[in-house]
Short mmCIF file of C-alpha atoms in Angstrom, two decimals:
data_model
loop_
_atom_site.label_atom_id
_atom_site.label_comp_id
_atom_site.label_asym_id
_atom_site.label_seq_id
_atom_site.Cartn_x
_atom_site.Cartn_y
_atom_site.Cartn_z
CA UNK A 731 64.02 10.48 8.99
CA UNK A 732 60.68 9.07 10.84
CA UNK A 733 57.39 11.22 10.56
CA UNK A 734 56.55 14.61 9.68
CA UNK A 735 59.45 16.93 9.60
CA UNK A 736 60.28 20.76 9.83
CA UNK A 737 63.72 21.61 7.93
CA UNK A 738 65.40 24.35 9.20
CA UNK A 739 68.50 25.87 7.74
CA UNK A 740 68.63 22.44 6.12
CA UNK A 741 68.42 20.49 8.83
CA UNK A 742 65.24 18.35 9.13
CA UNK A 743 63.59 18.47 12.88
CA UNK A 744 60.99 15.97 13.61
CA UNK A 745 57.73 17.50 14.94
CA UNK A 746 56.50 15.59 17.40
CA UNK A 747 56.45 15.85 20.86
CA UNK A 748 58.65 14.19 23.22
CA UNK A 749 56.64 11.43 24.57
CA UNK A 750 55.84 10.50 21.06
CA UNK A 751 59.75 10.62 19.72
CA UNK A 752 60.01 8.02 22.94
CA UNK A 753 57.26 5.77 21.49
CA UNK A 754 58.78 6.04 18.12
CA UNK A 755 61.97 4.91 19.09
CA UNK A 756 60.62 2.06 21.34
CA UNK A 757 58.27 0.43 18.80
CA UNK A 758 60.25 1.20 15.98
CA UNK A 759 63.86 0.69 16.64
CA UNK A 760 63.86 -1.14 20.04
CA UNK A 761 61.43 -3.30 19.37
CA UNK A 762 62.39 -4.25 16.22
CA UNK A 763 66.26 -4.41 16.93
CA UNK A 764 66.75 -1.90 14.31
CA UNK A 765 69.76 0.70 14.10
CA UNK A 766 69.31 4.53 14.70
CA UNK A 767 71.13 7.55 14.78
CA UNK A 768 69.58 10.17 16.97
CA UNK A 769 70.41 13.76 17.58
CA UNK A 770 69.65 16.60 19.54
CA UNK A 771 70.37 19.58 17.69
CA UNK A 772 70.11 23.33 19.01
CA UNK A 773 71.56 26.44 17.18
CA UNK A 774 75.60 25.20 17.18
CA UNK A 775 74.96 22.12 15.91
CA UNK A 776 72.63 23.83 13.02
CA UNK A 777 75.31 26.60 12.61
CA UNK A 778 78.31 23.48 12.83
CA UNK A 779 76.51 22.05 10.10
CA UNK A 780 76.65 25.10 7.80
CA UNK A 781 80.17 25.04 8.49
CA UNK A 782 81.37 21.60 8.22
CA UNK A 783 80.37 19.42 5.26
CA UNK A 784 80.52 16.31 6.49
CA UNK A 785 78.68 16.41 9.99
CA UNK A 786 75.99 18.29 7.30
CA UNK A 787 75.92 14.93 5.38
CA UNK A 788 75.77 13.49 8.59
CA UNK A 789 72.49 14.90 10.05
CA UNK A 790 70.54 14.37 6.19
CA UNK A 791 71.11 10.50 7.21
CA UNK A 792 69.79 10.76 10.69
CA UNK A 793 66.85 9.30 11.58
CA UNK A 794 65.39 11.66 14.12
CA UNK A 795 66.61 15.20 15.23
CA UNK A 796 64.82 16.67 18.19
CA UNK A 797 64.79 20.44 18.60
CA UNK A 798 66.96 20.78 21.35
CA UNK A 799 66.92 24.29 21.93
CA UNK A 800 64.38 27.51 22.31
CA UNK A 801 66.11 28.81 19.60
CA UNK A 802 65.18 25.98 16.83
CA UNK A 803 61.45 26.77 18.02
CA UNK A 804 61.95 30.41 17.68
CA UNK A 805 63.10 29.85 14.17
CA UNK A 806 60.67 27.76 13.45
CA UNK A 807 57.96 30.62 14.35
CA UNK A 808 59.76 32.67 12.21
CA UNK A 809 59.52 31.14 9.13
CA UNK A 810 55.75 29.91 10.39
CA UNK A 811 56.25 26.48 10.18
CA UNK A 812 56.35 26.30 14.02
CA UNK A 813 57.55 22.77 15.79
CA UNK A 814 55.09 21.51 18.38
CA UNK A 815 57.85 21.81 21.15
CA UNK A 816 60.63 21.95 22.20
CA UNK A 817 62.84 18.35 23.23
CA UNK A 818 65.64 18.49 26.08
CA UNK A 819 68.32 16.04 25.19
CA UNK A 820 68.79 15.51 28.62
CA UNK A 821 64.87 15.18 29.10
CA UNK A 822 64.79 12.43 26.53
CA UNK A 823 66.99 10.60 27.89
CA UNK A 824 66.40 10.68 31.10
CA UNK A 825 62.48 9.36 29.40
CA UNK A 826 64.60 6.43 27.50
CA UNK A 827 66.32 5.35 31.10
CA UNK A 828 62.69 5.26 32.97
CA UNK A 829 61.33 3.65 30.21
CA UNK A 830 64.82 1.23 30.01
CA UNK A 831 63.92 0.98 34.30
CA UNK A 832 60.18 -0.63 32.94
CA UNK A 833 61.04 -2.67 30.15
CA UNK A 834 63.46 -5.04 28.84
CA UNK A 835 65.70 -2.51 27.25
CA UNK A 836 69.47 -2.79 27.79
CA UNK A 837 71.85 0.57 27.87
CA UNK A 838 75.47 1.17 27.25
CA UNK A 839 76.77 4.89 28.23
CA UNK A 840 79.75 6.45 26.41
CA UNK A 841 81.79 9.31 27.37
CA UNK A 842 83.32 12.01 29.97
CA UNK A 843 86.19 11.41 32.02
CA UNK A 844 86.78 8.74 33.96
CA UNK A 845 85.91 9.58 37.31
CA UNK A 846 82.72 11.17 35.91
CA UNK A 847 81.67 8.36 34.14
CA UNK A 848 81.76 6.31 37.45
CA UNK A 849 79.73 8.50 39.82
CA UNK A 850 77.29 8.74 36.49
CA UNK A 851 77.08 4.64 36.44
CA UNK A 852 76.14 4.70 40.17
CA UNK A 853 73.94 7.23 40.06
CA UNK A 854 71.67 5.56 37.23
CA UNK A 855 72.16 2.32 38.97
CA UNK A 856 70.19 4.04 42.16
CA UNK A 857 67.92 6.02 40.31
CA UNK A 858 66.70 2.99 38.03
CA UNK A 859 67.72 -0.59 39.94
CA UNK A 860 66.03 -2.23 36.96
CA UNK A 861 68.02 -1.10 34.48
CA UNK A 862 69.80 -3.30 32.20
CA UNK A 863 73.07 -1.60 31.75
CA UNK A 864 75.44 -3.97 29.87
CA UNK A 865 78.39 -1.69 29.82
CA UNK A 866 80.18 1.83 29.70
CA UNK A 867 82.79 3.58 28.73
CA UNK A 868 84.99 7.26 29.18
CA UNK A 869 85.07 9.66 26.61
CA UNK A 870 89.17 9.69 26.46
CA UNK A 871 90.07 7.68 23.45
CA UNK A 872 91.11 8.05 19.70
CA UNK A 873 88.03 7.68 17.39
CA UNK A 874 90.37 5.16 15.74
CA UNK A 875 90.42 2.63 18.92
CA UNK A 876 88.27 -0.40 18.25
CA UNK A 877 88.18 -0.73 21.85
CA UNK A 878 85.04 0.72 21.98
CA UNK A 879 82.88 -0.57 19.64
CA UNK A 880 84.10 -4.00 19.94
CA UNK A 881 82.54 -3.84 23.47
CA UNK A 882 79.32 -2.61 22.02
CA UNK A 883 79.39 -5.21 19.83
CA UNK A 884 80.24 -7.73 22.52
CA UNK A 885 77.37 -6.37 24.73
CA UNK A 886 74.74 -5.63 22.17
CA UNK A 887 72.52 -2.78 23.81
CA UNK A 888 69.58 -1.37 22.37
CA UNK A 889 70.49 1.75 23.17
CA UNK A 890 73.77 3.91 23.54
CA UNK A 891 74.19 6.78 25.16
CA UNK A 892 77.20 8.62 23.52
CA UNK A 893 78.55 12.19 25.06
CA UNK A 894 81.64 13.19 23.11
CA UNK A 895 80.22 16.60 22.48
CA UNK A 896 79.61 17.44 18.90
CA UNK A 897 80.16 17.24 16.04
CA UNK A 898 82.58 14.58 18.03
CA UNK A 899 80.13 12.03 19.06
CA UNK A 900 77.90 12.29 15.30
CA UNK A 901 80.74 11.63 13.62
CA UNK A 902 82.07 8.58 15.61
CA UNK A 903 78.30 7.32 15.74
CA UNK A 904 78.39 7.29 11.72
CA UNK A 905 81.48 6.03 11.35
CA UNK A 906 80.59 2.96 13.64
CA UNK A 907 77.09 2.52 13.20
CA UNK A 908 77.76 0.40 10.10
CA UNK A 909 79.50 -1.88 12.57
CA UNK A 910 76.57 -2.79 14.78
CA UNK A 911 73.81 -4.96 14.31
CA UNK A 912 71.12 -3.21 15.84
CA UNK A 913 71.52 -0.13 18.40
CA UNK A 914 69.72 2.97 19.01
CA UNK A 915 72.81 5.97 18.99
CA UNK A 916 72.36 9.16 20.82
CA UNK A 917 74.54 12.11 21.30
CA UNK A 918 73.55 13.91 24.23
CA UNK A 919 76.61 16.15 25.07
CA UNK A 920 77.08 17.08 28.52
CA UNK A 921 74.47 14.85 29.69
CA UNK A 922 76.45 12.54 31.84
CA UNK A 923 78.27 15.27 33.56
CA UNK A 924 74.51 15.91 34.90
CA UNK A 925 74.13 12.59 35.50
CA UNK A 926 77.18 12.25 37.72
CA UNK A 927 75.67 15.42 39.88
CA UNK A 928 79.07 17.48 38.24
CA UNK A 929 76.77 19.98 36.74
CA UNK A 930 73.60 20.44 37.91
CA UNK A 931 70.63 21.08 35.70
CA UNK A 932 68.98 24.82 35.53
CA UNK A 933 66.47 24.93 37.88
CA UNK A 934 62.89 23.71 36.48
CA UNK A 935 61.55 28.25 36.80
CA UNK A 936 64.67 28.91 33.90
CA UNK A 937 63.51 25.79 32.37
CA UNK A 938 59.79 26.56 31.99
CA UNK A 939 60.68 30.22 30.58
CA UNK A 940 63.25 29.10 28.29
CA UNK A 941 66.13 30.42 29.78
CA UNK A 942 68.56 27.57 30.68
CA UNK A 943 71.21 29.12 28.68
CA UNK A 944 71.03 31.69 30.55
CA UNK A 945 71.27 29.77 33.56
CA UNK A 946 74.61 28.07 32.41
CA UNK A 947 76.20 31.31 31.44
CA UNK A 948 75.78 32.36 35.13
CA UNK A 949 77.07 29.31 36.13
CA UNK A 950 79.96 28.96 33.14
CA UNK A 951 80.99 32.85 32.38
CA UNK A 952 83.63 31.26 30.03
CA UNK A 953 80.41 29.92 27.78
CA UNK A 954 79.63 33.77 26.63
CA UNK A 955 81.66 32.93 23.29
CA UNK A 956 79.74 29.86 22.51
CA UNK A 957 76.47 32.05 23.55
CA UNK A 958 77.02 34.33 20.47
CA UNK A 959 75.89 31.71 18.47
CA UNK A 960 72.31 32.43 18.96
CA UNK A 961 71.99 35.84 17.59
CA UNK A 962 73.71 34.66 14.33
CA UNK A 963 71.73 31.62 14.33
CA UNK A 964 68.45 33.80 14.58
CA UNK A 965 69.78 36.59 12.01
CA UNK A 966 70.91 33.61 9.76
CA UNK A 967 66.94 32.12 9.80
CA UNK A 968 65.82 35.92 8.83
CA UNK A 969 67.95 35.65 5.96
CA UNK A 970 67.65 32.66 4.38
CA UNK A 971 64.89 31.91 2.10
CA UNK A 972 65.27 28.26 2.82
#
């Protein structure tokens, strides 16, 4: 873990703000052709973690964790260690791609279905012409293929894009990281489905007052389940004496 960090529920969030976690990863892992795991954790991952032992061990060897997630910044209020803000996955990455669009930085995107995938290609390929993007891949394979990571290997970005969906795409980064020479990993979920113009982003008014989640539940009634998670995130914080 890079920097000053704010543990929450055991899981260590870096506090810095997002143009800075950019910088980081630029001069220190880009640059330097060093390897990386990073994640974007909101409330399920935190509450995953509690449940599952070994995507825990998992996020204690990351090496950055961005709050994704009002809820992690809530939390951290609460127990008055507050994080300086909050850091969209899908922001970041979308900051890694302009960045990739300005500099010699090469990209490899991992994940969704086939079809999606595609569009998702094209659509980066208009959005930033400069890009260097050396390869991609669908999401529909057994975390046992080779297939995969041989073609990372082959390719050699500096940074890969994976969207499994977690704890999914943590645990295949770990279990292939070791495999790479140098690569900057980040799960960021849905984010190609956004990409690919499948889902389509809250607009930037729920952004700004924090309520994307509520934007997708309009939008994905079937997500109320997976919304529950909040509350016993939040009542789990008030709890603990972490």
């Amino acid at each position: 873990m890079t920097n000053q960090t704010i543990t929450i529920l055991d899981v260590p969030f870096v506090n810095q703000r997002k143009s800075e976690v950019v910088q980081d990863l630029y001069h220190q892992y880009i640059k330097e052709e060093k390897k990386a795991l990073v994640v974007t954790a909101n409330p399920e991952i935190v509450m995953q973690a509690r449940e599952d032992r070994e995507y825990h061990a998992i996020l204690q060897t990351a090496n950055i964790i961005v709050p994704d997630g009002i809820g992690v910044i809530i939390a951290s209020k609460m127990k008055k260690t507050p994080l300086i803000e909050r850091v969209p996955g899908f922001e970041l990455m979308e900051d890694l791609l302009a960045l990739g669009n300005e500099n010699p930085i090469s990209f490899y995107i991992l994940g969704a279905k086939p079809d999606i995938i595609e569009k998702a290609v094209l659509n980066v390929k208009k959005k930033y012409p400069n890009l260097d993007l050396v390869g991609h891949h669908h999401g529909y394979f057994e975390d046992d293929d080779e297939t995969v990571i041989e073609d990372i290997k082959r390719t050699k970005p500096d940074v890969i894009l994976v969207a499994l969906g977690f704890p999914r795409q943590e645990k295949w980064i770990a279990a292939n990281l070791p495999k790479v020479g140098k690569g900057v990993f980040m799960g960021v979920g849905g984010s190609i489905d956004v990409l690919a113009g499948h889902v389509k982003r809250a607009p930037v008014l729920f952004q700004k007052v924090y309520m994307e989640w509520f934007y997708r539940l309009l939008k994905q009634p079937s997500r109320w389940r997976r919304m529950l998670v909040l509350p016993q995130f939040i009542i789990t914080v008030m709890r603990s004496k972490e």
